[in-house]
Amino acid sequence: MINIDIDTKMKFLHGFSHKTRILILESIKEEEKTVSQIVDDLNGNQSNISQHLSCLKGCGLIVGRQDGKYVYYRARNQLVRDLLTMFDVVLEDVQNDIASCKNHIE
Amino acid sequence: MINIDIDTKMKFLHGFSHKTRILILESIKEEEKTVSQIVDDLNGNQSNISQHLSCLKGCGLIVGRQDGKYVYYRARNQLVRDLLTMFDVVLEDVQNDIASCKNHIE
DNA sequence: CACACATATTCATCATTGCTAATATGATAC
DNA sequence: GTATCATATTAGCAATGATGAATATGTGTG
């Protein structure tokens, strides 16, 4: 495995650090969508969604293609989809782990 | 797969959203370490590291055990380690695209 | 007990990020 | 050309997150 620059890695991970961005990723995980479709899906603000899409693109998590006056965005590739799936897998496991610990002090 | 509450998920993902926290995770990925060892490793501030450790614990990413006056932290389980490894795998795939992006949301 | 050491917490300040409204760009159709 | 629609960008402000100094808590030792 090649060495990965930490700042590049943080830029990448930044993509996952906001609720709206996660919701966008989940919305376009399996099928590409236009910006307006995503805006509708999330009941969001056009400017706001557009900025988050720009962020996600910069992070390398999604790609866009222009088709006429529309821009379609989708998850960059299968690895990114796998990562999104893995979040759920690990989180499920962590939740069970915590739940099965009857007397954790917190 | 059970449905995962989005806010719980965001809390989980927040653990990966800061450079110091990623460096901590990498530092204790393979072997548990005391707080002071981590502070030395990262050349960090004790208060600051302690706060990030608290965050990571709250996110479910790490666990701590007290041994005498020391507290040892380690990655919660193998899945968390796998996730950290997967970041590198996916990043390797995407690295060139990210390197040219200078922006976050702006 | 007093002391030294390891870690956690508080607090005030500072820095970064996200938000919305407004505006700009770019594409298509008339 | 102009009008219209889709998307991107800018700017100022609001919200959130990170920081280090100081302090508190906890743990073993003499």
PDB file of C-alpha atoms (C1' of nucleotides) in Angstrom:
ATOM      1  CA  MET A   1       0.000   0.000   0.000  1.00  0.00           C
ATOM      2  CA  ILE A   2       1.316   3.408  -0.880  1.00  0.00           C
ATOM      3  CA  ASN A   3       1.756   6.059   1.752  1.00  0.00           C
ATOM      4  CA  ILE A   4      -1.129   8.482   2.013  1.00  0.00           C
ATOM      5  CA  ASP A   5      -0.650  12.111   2.863  1.00  0.00           C
ATOM      6  CA  ILE A   6      -2.565  12.921   6.037  1.00  0.00           C
ATOM      7  CA  ASP A   7      -3.927  16.192   4.736  1.00  0.00           C
ATOM      8  CA  THR A   8      -5.244  14.528   1.613  1.00  0.00           C
ATOM      9  CA  LYS A   9      -6.813  11.920   3.818  1.00  0.00           C
ATOM     10  CA  MET A  10      -8.505  14.568   5.951  1.00  0.00           C
ATOM     11  CA  LYS A  11      -9.883  16.272   2.878  1.00  0.00           C
ATOM     12  CA  PHE A  12     -11.326  12.933   1.837  1.00  0.00           C
ATOM     13  CA  LEU A  13     -12.811  12.198   5.249  1.00  0.00           C
ATOM     14  CA  HIS A  14     -14.255  15.679   5.459  1.00  0.00           C
ATOM     15  CA  GLY A  15     -16.809  14.498   2.939  1.00  0.00           C
ATOM     16  CA  PHE A  16     -18.375  12.229   5.541  1.00  0.00           C
ATOM     17  CA  SER A  17     -18.489  14.768   8.323  1.00  0.00           C
ATOM     18  CA  HIS A  18     -21.816  16.448   7.699  1.00  0.00           C
ATOM     19  CA  LYS A  19     -25.347  15.144   7.858  1.00  0.00           C
ATOM     20  CA  THR A  20     -26.398  16.734   4.595  1.00  0.00           C
ATOM     21  CA  ARG A  21     -23.439  15.225   2.776  1.00  0.00           C
ATOM     22  CA  ILE A  22     -24.195  11.758   4.129  1.00  0.00           C
ATOM     23  CA  LEU A  23     -27.815  12.116   3.093  1.00  0.00           C
ATOM     24  CA  ILE A  24     -26.714  13.177  -0.376  1.00  0.00           C
ATOM     25  CA  LEU A  25     -24.374  10.209  -0.632  1.00  0.00           C
ATOM     26  CA  GLU A  26     -27.118   7.836   0.413  1.00  0.00           C
ATOM     27  CA  SER A  27     -29.524   9.466  -2.005  1.00  0.00           C
ATOM     28  CA  ILE A  28     -27.232   8.909  -4.986  1.00  0.00           C
ATOM     29  CA  LYS A  29     -25.534   5.757  -3.806  1.00  0.00           C
ATOM     30  CA  GLU A  30     -27.394   3.456  -6.188  1.00  0.00           C
ATOM     31  CA  GLU A  31     -28.547   5.809  -8.929  1.00  0.00           C
ATOM     32  CA  GLU A  32     -27.386   9.093 -10.338  1.00  0.00           C
ATOM     33  CA  LYS A  33     -29.572  12.143  -9.799  1.00  0.00           C
ATOM     34  CA  THR A  34     -29.733  15.745 -10.896  1.00  0.00           C
ATOM     35  CA  VAL A  35     -29.133  18.540  -8.438  1.00  0.00           C
ATOM     36  CA  SER A  36     -32.811  19.439  -8.378  1.00  0.00           C
ATOM     37  CA  GLN A  37     -33.786  15.834  -7.685  1.00  0.00           C
ATOM     38  CA  ILE A  38     -31.412  15.797  -4.730  1.00  0.00           C
ATOM     39  CA  VAL A  39     -32.693  19.134  -3.514  1.00  0.00           C
ATOM     40  CA  ASP A  40     -36.211  17.709  -3.610  1.00  0.00           C
ATOM     41  CA  ASP A  41     -35.156  14.447  -1.979  1.00  0.00           C
ATOM     42  CA  LEU A  42     -33.616  16.204   0.994  1.00  0.00           C
ATOM     43  CA  ASN A  43     -36.040  19.096   1.068  1.00  0.00           C
ATOM     44  CA  GLY A  44     -32.998  21.295   0.984  1.00  0.00           C
ATOM     45  CA  ASN A  45     -31.859  24.691  -0.192  1.00  0.00           C
ATOM     46  CA  GLN A  46     -30.467  24.760  -3.739  1.00  0.00           C
ATOM     47  CA  SER A  47     -27.420  26.821  -2.890  1.00  0.00           C
ATOM     48  CA  ASN A  48     -26.678  24.740   0.149  1.00  0.00           C
ATOM     49  CA  ILE A  49     -26.962  21.417  -1.674  1.00  0.00           C
ATOM     50  CA  SER A  50     -24.867  22.722  -4.517  1.00  0.00           C
ATOM     51  CA  GLN A  51     -22.104  23.666  -2.104  1.00  0.00           C
ATOM     52  CA  HIS A  52     -22.168  20.272  -0.455  1.00  0.00           C
ATOM     53  CA  LEU A  53     -22.070  18.597  -3.860  1.00  0.00           C
ATOM     54  CA  SER A  54     -19.054  20.687  -4.731  1.00  0.00           C
ATOM     55  CA  CYS A  55     -17.451  19.582  -1.483  1.00  0.00           C
ATOM     56  CA  LEU A  56     -18.205  15.920  -2.132  1.00  0.00           C
ATOM     57  CA  LYS A  57     -16.793  16.212  -5.615  1.00  0.00           C
ATOM     58  CA  GLY A  58     -13.658  17.799  -4.254  1.00  0.00           C
ATOM     59  CA  CYS A  59     -13.362  15.010  -1.710  1.00  0.00           C
ATOM     60  CA  GLY A  60     -13.414  12.512  -4.553  1.00  0.00           C
ATOM     61  CA  LEU A  61     -16.560  10.818  -3.322  1.00  0.00           C
ATOM     62  CA  ILE A  62     -18.872  11.681  -6.186  1.00  0.00           C
ATOM     63  CA  VAL A  63     -18.635  12.544  -9.850  1.00  0.00           C
ATOM     64  CA  GLY A  64     -20.902  14.652 -11.994  1.00  0.00           C
ATOM     65  CA  ARG A  65     -21.701  14.648 -15.651  1.00  0.00           C
ATOM     66  CA  GLN A  66     -23.483  17.362 -17.535  1.00  0.00           C
ATOM     67  CA  ASP A  67     -26.374  16.385 -19.766  1.00  0.00           C
ATOM     68  CA  GLY A  68     -27.982  19.376 -21.358  1.00  0.00           C
ATOM     69  CA  LYS A  69     -28.903  21.831 -18.681  1.00  0.00           C
ATOM     70  CA  TYR A  70     -28.848  19.151 -16.016  1.00  0.00           C
ATOM     71  CA  VAL A  71     -25.919  17.853 -14.019  1.00  0.00           C
ATOM     72  CA  TYR A  72     -26.122  14.268 -12.832  1.00  0.00           C
ATOM     73  CA  TYR A  73     -24.184  13.222  -9.764  1.00  0.00           C
ATOM     74  CA  ARG A  74     -23.400   9.711  -8.615  1.00  0.00           C
ATOM     75  CA  ALA A  75     -21.107   7.890  -6.219  1.00  0.00           C
ATOM     76  CA  ARG A  76     -17.653   7.826  -7.649  1.00  0.00           C
ATOM     77  CA  ASN A  77     -17.241   4.045  -7.787  1.00  0.00           C
ATOM     78  CA  GLN A  78     -17.998   0.772  -6.049  1.00  0.00           C
ATOM     79  CA  LEU A  79     -15.366   1.332  -3.370  1.00  0.00           C
ATOM     80  CA  VAL A  80     -17.135   4.454  -2.213  1.00  0.00           C
ATOM     81  CA  ARG A  81     -20.419   2.552  -2.084  1.00  0.00           C
ATOM     82  CA  ASP A  82     -18.710  -0.194  -0.119  1.00  0.00           C
ATOM     83  CA  LEU A  83     -17.423   2.364   2.336  1.00  0.00           C
ATOM     84  CA  LEU A  84     -20.919   3.730   2.872  1.00  0.00           C
ATOM     85  CA  THR A  85     -22.215   0.229   3.448  1.00  0.00           C
ATOM     86  CA  MET A  86     -19.396  -0.495   5.833  1.00  0.00           C
ATOM     87  CA  PHE A  87     -20.319   2.495   7.968  1.00  0.00           C
ATOM     88  CA  ASP A  88     -23.659   0.840   8.629  1.00  0.00           C
ATOM     89  CA  VAL A  89     -22.087  -2.542   9.291  1.00  0.00           C
ATOM     90  CA  VAL A  90     -19.570  -1.198  11.770  1.00  0.00           C
ATOM     91  CA  LEU A  91     -22.111   1.064  13.408  1.00  0.00           C
ATOM     92  CA  GLU A  92     -24.530  -1.780  13.846  1.00  0.00           C
ATOM     93  CA  ASP A  93     -21.805  -3.819  15.456  1.00  0.00           C
ATOM     94  CA  VAL A  94     -20.738  -0.983  17.712  1.00  0.00           C
ATOM     95  CA  GLN A  95     -24.294  -0.411  18.830  1.00  0.00           C
ATOM     96  CA  ASN A  96     -24.739  -4.075  19.683  1.00  0.00           C
ATOM     97  CA  ASP A  97     -21.434  -4.060  21.445  1.00  0.00           C
ATOM     98  CA  ILE A  98     -22.458  -1.165  23.617  1.00  0.00           C
ATOM     99  CA  ALA A  99     -25.946  -2.545  24.161  1.00  0.00           C
ATOM    100  CA  SER A 100     -24.636  -5.901  25.356  1.00  0.00           C
ATOM    101  CA  CYS A 101     -22.453  -4.224  27.934  1.00  0.00           C
ATOM    102  CA  LYS A 102     -24.909  -3.997  30.800  1.00  0.00           C
ATOM    103  CA  ASN A 103     -22.934  -1.890  33.188  1.00  0.00           C
ATOM    104  CA  HIS A 104     -20.687   0.452  31.325  1.00  0.00           C
ATOM    105  CA  ILE A 105     -19.936   3.529  33.349  1.00  0.00           C
ATOM    106  CA  GLU A 106     -20.765   6.757  31.642  1.00  0.00           C
TER     107      GLU A 106
ATOM    108  CA  MET B   1     -29.357  -4.855   8.245  1.00  0.00           C
ATOM    109  CA  ILE B   2     -31.121  -2.814  10.848  1.00  0.00           C
ATOM    110  CA  ASN B   3     -31.953   0.784  10.177  1.00  0.00           C
ATOM    111  CA  ILE B   4     -29.483   3.198  11.656  1.00  0.00           C
ATOM    112  CA  ASP B   5     -30.524   6.528  13.069  1.00  0.00           C
ATOM    113  CA  ILE B   6     -28.898   9.289  11.060  1.00  0.00           C
ATOM    114  CA  ASP B   7     -27.903  11.304  14.100  1.00  0.00           C
ATOM    115  CA  THR B   8     -26.248   8.306  15.687  1.00  0.00           C
ATOM    116  CA  LYS B   9     -24.442   7.741  12.443  1.00  0.00           C
ATOM    117  CA  MET B  10     -23.250  11.337  12.328  1.00  0.00           C
ATOM    118  CA  LYS B  11     -21.974  11.095  15.868  1.00  0.00           C
ATOM    119  CA  PHE B  12     -20.056   8.005  14.853  1.00  0.00           C
ATOM    120  CA  LEU B  13     -18.625   9.626  11.722  1.00  0.00           C
ATOM    121  CA  HIS B  14     -17.670  12.743  13.621  1.00  0.00           C
ATOM    122  CA  GLY B  15     -14.874  10.669  15.108  1.00  0.00           C
ATOM    123  CA  PHE B  16     -13.130  10.598  11.747  1.00  0.00           C
ATOM    124  CA  SER B  17     -13.476  14.276  10.984  1.00  0.00           C
ATOM    125  CA  HIS B  18     -10.387  15.698  12.659  1.00  0.00           C
ATOM    126  CA  LYS B  19      -6.728  15.240  11.909  1.00  0.00           C
ATOM    127  CA  THR B  20      -5.756  14.712  15.512  1.00  0.00           C
ATOM    128  CA  ARG B  21      -8.410  12.043  15.961  1.00  0.00           C
ATOM    129  CA  ILE B  22      -7.264  10.192  12.855  1.00  0.00           C
ATOM    130  CA  LEU B  23      -3.675  10.322  14.056  1.00  0.00           C
ATOM    131  CA  ILE B  24      -4.768   8.970  17.426  1.00  0.00           C
ATOM    132  CA  LEU B  25      -6.682   6.147  15.767  1.00  0.00           C
ATOM    133  CA  GLU B  26      -3.700   5.234  13.648  1.00  0.00           C
ATOM    134  CA  SER B  27      -1.424   5.415  16.643  1.00  0.00           C
ATOM    135  CA  ILE B  28      -3.502   2.913  18.617  1.00  0.00           C
ATOM    136  CA  LYS B  29      -4.811   0.878  15.723  1.00  0.00           C
ATOM    137  CA  GLU B  30      -2.534  -2.098  16.339  1.00  0.00           C
ATOM    138  CA  GLU B  31      -1.582  -1.716  20.009  1.00  0.00           C
ATOM    139  CA  GLU B  32      -3.127  -0.096  23.019  1.00  0.00           C
ATOM    140  CA  LYS B  33      -1.361   2.922  24.491  1.00  0.00           C
ATOM    141  CA  THR B  34      -1.620   5.166  27.513  1.00  0.00           C
ATOM    142  CA  VAL B  35      -2.699   8.773  27.160  1.00  0.00           C
ATOM    143  CA  SER B  36       0.845   9.992  27.777  1.00  0.00           C
ATOM    144  CA  GLN B  37       2.223   7.665  25.135  1.00  0.00           C
ATOM    145  CA  ILE B  38      -0.257   9.070  22.644  1.00  0.00           C
ATOM    146  CA  VAL B  39       0.552  12.621  23.682  1.00  0.00           C
ATOM    147  CA  ASP B  40       4.229  11.877  23.055  1.00  0.00           C
ATOM    148  CA  ASP B  41       3.514  10.103  19.777  1.00  0.00           C
ATOM    149  CA  LEU B  42       1.643  13.048  18.360  1.00  0.00           C
ATOM    150  CA  ASN B  43       3.673  15.719  20.105  1.00  0.00           C
ATOM    151  CA  GLY B  44       0.373  17.018  21.376  1.00  0.00           C
ATOM    152  CA  ASN B  45      -1.124  18.881  24.281  1.00  0.00           C
ATOM    153  CA  GLN B  46      -2.364  16.675  27.122  1.00  0.00           C
ATOM    154  CA  SER B  47      -5.676  18.454  27.528  1.00  0.00           C
ATOM    155  CA  ASN B  48      -6.271  18.483  23.830  1.00  0.00           C
ATOM    156  CA  ILE B  49      -5.490  14.796  23.340  1.00  0.00           C
ATOM    157  CA  SER B  50      -7.617  13.888  26.312  1.00  0.00           C
ATOM    158  CA  GLN B  51     -10.563  15.729  24.821  1.00  0.00           C
ATOM    159  CA  HIS B  52     -10.150  14.009  21.485  1.00  0.00           C
ATOM    160  CA  LEU B  53      -9.906  10.643  23.235  1.00  0.00           C
ATOM    161  CA  SER B  54     -13.120  11.416  25.029  1.00  0.00           C
ATOM    162  CA  CYS B  55     -14.701  12.248  21.700  1.00  0.00           C
ATOM    163  CA  LEU B  56     -13.487   9.031  20.104  1.00  0.00           C
ATOM    164  CA  LYS B  57     -14.789   7.030  23.026  1.00  0.00           C
ATOM    165  CA  GLY B  58     -18.150   8.728  22.710  1.00  0.00           C
ATOM    166  CA  CYS B  59     -18.194   7.925  19.015  1.00  0.00           C
ATOM    167  CA  GLY B  60     -17.704   4.261  19.851  1.00  0.00           C
ATOM    168  CA  LEU B  61     -14.418   4.034  18.002  1.00  0.00           C
ATOM    169  CA  ILE B  62     -12.120   3.329  20.897  1.00  0.00           C
ATOM    170  CA  VAL B  63     -12.273   1.805  24.346  1.00  0.00           C
ATOM    171  CA  GLY B  64     -10.191   2.494  27.412  1.00  0.00           C
ATOM    172  CA  ARG B  65      -9.205   0.420  30.381  1.00  0.00           C
ATOM    173  CA  GLN B  66      -7.713   1.699  33.565  1.00  0.00           C
ATOM    174  CA  ASP B  67      -4.603   0.007  34.901  1.00  0.00           C
ATOM    175  CA  GLY B  68      -3.300   1.666  38.000  1.00  0.00           C
ATOM    176  CA  LYS B  69      -2.810   5.312  37.340  1.00  0.00           C
ATOM    177  CA  TYR B  70      -2.684   4.739  33.612  1.00  0.00           C
ATOM    178  CA  VAL B  71      -5.524   4.500  31.117  1.00  0.00           C
ATOM    179  CA  TYR B  72      -4.923   2.389  28.053  1.00  0.00           C
ATOM    180  CA  TYR B  73      -6.848   3.128  24.884  1.00  0.00           C
ATOM    181  CA  ARG B  74      -7.243   0.903  21.857  1.00  0.00           C
ATOM    182  CA  ALA B  75      -9.409   0.569  18.764  1.00  0.00           C
ATOM    183  CA  ARG B  76     -12.760  -0.862  19.775  1.00  0.00           C
ATOM    184  CA  ASN B  77     -12.614  -3.962  17.577  1.00  0.00           C
ATOM    185  CA  GLN B  78     -11.467  -5.433  14.304  1.00  0.00           C
ATOM    186  CA  LEU B  79     -14.233  -3.777  12.303  1.00  0.00           C
ATOM    187  CA  VAL B  80     -12.997  -0.351  13.328  1.00  0.00           C
ATOM    188  CA  ARG B  81      -9.494  -1.341  12.272  1.00  0.00           C
ATOM    189  CA  ASP B  82     -10.890  -2.604   8.976  1.00  0.00           C
ATOM    190  CA  LEU B  83     -12.612   0.698   8.431  1.00  0.00           C
ATOM    191  CA  LEU B  84      -9.371   2.593   8.958  1.00  0.00           C
ATOM    192  CA  THR B  85      -7.645   0.289   6.501  1.00  0.00           C
ATOM    193  CA  MET B  86     -10.442   0.739   4.019  1.00  0.00           C
ATOM    194  CA  PHE B  87     -10.012   4.522   4.118  1.00  0.00           C
ATOM    195  CA  ASP B  88      -6.511   4.020   2.796  1.00  0.00           C
ATOM    196  CA  VAL B  89      -7.624   1.551   0.168  1.00  0.00           C
ATOM    197  CA  VAL B  90     -10.336   3.802  -1.182  1.00  0.00           C
ATOM    198  CA  LEU B  91      -8.134   6.851  -0.918  1.00  0.00           C
ATOM    199  CA  GLU B  92      -5.383   5.237  -2.877  1.00  0.00           C
ATOM    200  CA  ASP B  93      -7.914   4.782  -5.611  1.00  0.00           C
ATOM    201  CA  VAL B  94      -9.090   8.367  -5.521  1.00  0.00           C
ATOM    202  CA  GLN B  95      -5.996  10.198  -4.415  1.00  0.00           C
ATOM    203  CA  ASN B  96      -5.109  11.949  -7.617  1.00  0.00           C
ATOM    204  CA  ASP B  97      -8.504  13.534  -7.939  1.00  0.00           C
ATOM    205  CA  ILE B  98      -8.505  14.898  -4.433  1.00  0.00           C
ATOM    206  CA  ALA B  99      -5.033  16.336  -4.534  1.00  0.00           C
ATOM    207  CA  SER B 100      -6.095  18.983  -7.006  1.00  0.00           C
ATOM    208  CA  CYS B 101      -9.037  20.186  -4.898  1.00  0.00           C
ATOM    209  CA  LYS B 102      -8.183  23.047  -2.581  1.00  0.00           C
ATOM    210  CA  ASN B 103     -11.582  23.739  -1.155  1.00  0.00           C
ATOM    211  CA  HIS B 104     -13.923  22.456   1.453  1.00  0.00           C
ATOM    212  CA  ILE B 105     -17.404  23.777   1.118  1.00  0.00           C
ATOM    213  CA  GLU B 106     -16.421  27.205  -0.085  1.00  0.00           C
TER     214      GLU B 106
ATOM    215  C1'  DC C   1      -1.590  11.560  55.847  1.00  0.00           C
ATOM    216  C1'  DA C   2       1.007  14.395  52.076  1.00  0.00           C
ATOM    217  C1'  DC C   3       2.936  14.059  47.709  1.00  0.00           C
ATOM    218  C1'  DA C   4       3.753  13.057  42.848  1.00  0.00           C
ATOM    219  C1'  DC C   5       1.986  11.605  38.762  1.00  0.00           C
ATOM    220  C1'  DA C   6      -1.672  10.489  35.060  1.00  0.00           C
ATOM    221  C1'  DT C   7      -5.774  11.816  33.188  1.00  0.00           C
ATOM    222  C1'  DA C   8     -10.123  14.474  32.899  1.00  0.00           C
ATOM    223  C1'  DT C   9     -12.790  18.679  32.905  1.00  0.00           C
ATOM    224  C1'  DT C  10     -13.843  23.671  32.665  1.00  0.00           C
ATOM    225  C1'  DC C  11     -13.617  27.904  30.584  1.00  0.00           C
ATOM    226  C1'  DA C  12     -12.652  31.647  27.595  1.00  0.00           C
ATOM    227  C1'  DT C  13     -10.924  32.596  23.301  1.00  0.00           C
ATOM    228  C1'  DC C  14     -10.074  31.616  18.666  1.00  0.00           C
ATOM    229  C1'  DA C  15     -10.764  29.339  14.164  1.00  0.00           C
ATOM    230  C1'  DT C  16     -13.436  26.859  10.967  1.00  0.00           C
ATOM    231  C1'  DT C  17     -17.654  25.553   8.788  1.00  0.00           C
ATOM    232  C1'  DG C  18     -22.359  26.041   7.360  1.00  0.00           C
ATOM    233  C1'  DC C  19     -26.266  28.806   6.263  1.00  0.00           C
ATOM    234  C1'  DT C  20     -29.257  31.806   3.340  1.00  0.00           C
ATOM    235  C1'  DA C  21     -30.098  35.417   0.080  1.00  0.00           C
ATOM    236  C1'  DA C  22     -28.565  37.385  -3.821  1.00  0.00           C
ATOM    237  C1'  DT C  23     -26.261  37.075  -7.949  1.00  0.00           C
ATOM    238  C1'  DA C  24     -23.692  34.929 -11.692  1.00  0.00           C
ATOM    239  C1'  DT C  25     -22.911  31.428 -15.146  1.00  0.00           C
ATOM    240  C1'  DG C  26     -24.289  28.326 -18.510  1.00  0.00           C
ATOM    241  C1'  DA C  27     -27.541  25.721 -21.343  1.00  0.00           C
ATOM    242  C1'  DT C  28     -31.721  25.303 -24.177  1.00  0.00           C
ATOM    243  C1'  DA C  29     -35.679  26.929 -26.673  1.00  0.00           C
ATOM    244  C1'  DC C  30     -38.180  30.393 -28.940  1.00  0.00           C
TER     245       DC C  30
ATOM    246  C1'  DG D   1     -30.888  37.900 -30.050  1.00  0.00           C
ATOM    247  C1'  DT D   2     -34.076  37.244 -25.248  1.00  0.00           C
ATOM    248  C1'  DA D   3     -36.348  34.387 -21.886  1.00  0.00           C
ATOM    249  C1'  DT D   4     -36.198  30.621 -18.922  1.00  0.00           C
ATOM    250  C1'  DC D   5     -34.541  26.991 -16.356  1.00  0.00           C
ATOM    251  C1'  DA D   6     -30.651  24.446 -13.807  1.00  0.00           C
ATOM    252  C1'  DT D   7     -26.724  24.941 -11.358  1.00  0.00           C
ATOM    253  C1'  DA D   8     -22.741  27.424  -9.355  1.00  0.00           C
ATOM    254  C1'  DT D   9     -20.639  31.113  -6.812  1.00  0.00           C
ATOM    255  C1'  DT D  10     -20.220  34.996  -3.596  1.00  0.00           C
ATOM    256  C1'  DA D  11     -20.707  37.357   0.687  1.00  0.00           C
ATOM    257  C1'  DG D  12     -21.950  38.338   5.301  1.00  0.00           C
ATOM    258  C1'  DC D  13     -23.481  36.370   9.306  1.00  0.00           C
ATOM    259  C1'  DA D  14     -24.625  32.371  12.515  1.00  0.00           C
ATOM    260  C1'  DA D  15     -23.290  28.218  14.511  1.00  0.00           C
ATOM    261  C1'  DT D  16     -20.174  24.882  15.716  1.00  0.00           C
ATOM    262  C1'  DG D  17     -15.726  23.007  16.887  1.00  0.00           C
ATOM    263  C1'  DA D  18     -10.876  23.301  18.529  1.00  0.00           C
ATOM    264  C1'  DT D  19      -7.461  25.167  21.463  1.00  0.00           C
ATOM    265  C1'  DG D  20      -4.469  25.756  25.711  1.00  0.00           C
ATOM    266  C1'  DA D  21      -4.237  27.369  30.512  1.00  0.00           C
ATOM    267  C1'  DA D  22      -5.805  26.396  34.665  1.00  0.00           C
ATOM    268  C1'  DT D  23      -7.953  23.366  37.682  1.00  0.00           C
ATOM    269  C1'  DA D  24     -10.032  19.128  39.308  1.00  0.00           C
ATOM    270  C1'  DT D  25     -10.205  14.202  39.931  1.00  0.00           C
ATOM    271  C1'  DG D  26      -8.250   9.966  40.654  1.00  0.00           C
ATOM    272  C1'  DT D  27      -4.412   6.554  41.701  1.00  0.00           C
ATOM    273  C1'  DG D  28      -0.397   4.769  43.677  1.00  0.00           C
ATOM    274  C1'  DT D  29       3.674   5.628  46.960  1.00  0.00           C
ATOM    275  C1'  DG D  30       6.346   6.864  51.036  1.00  0.00           C
TER     276       DG D  30
END
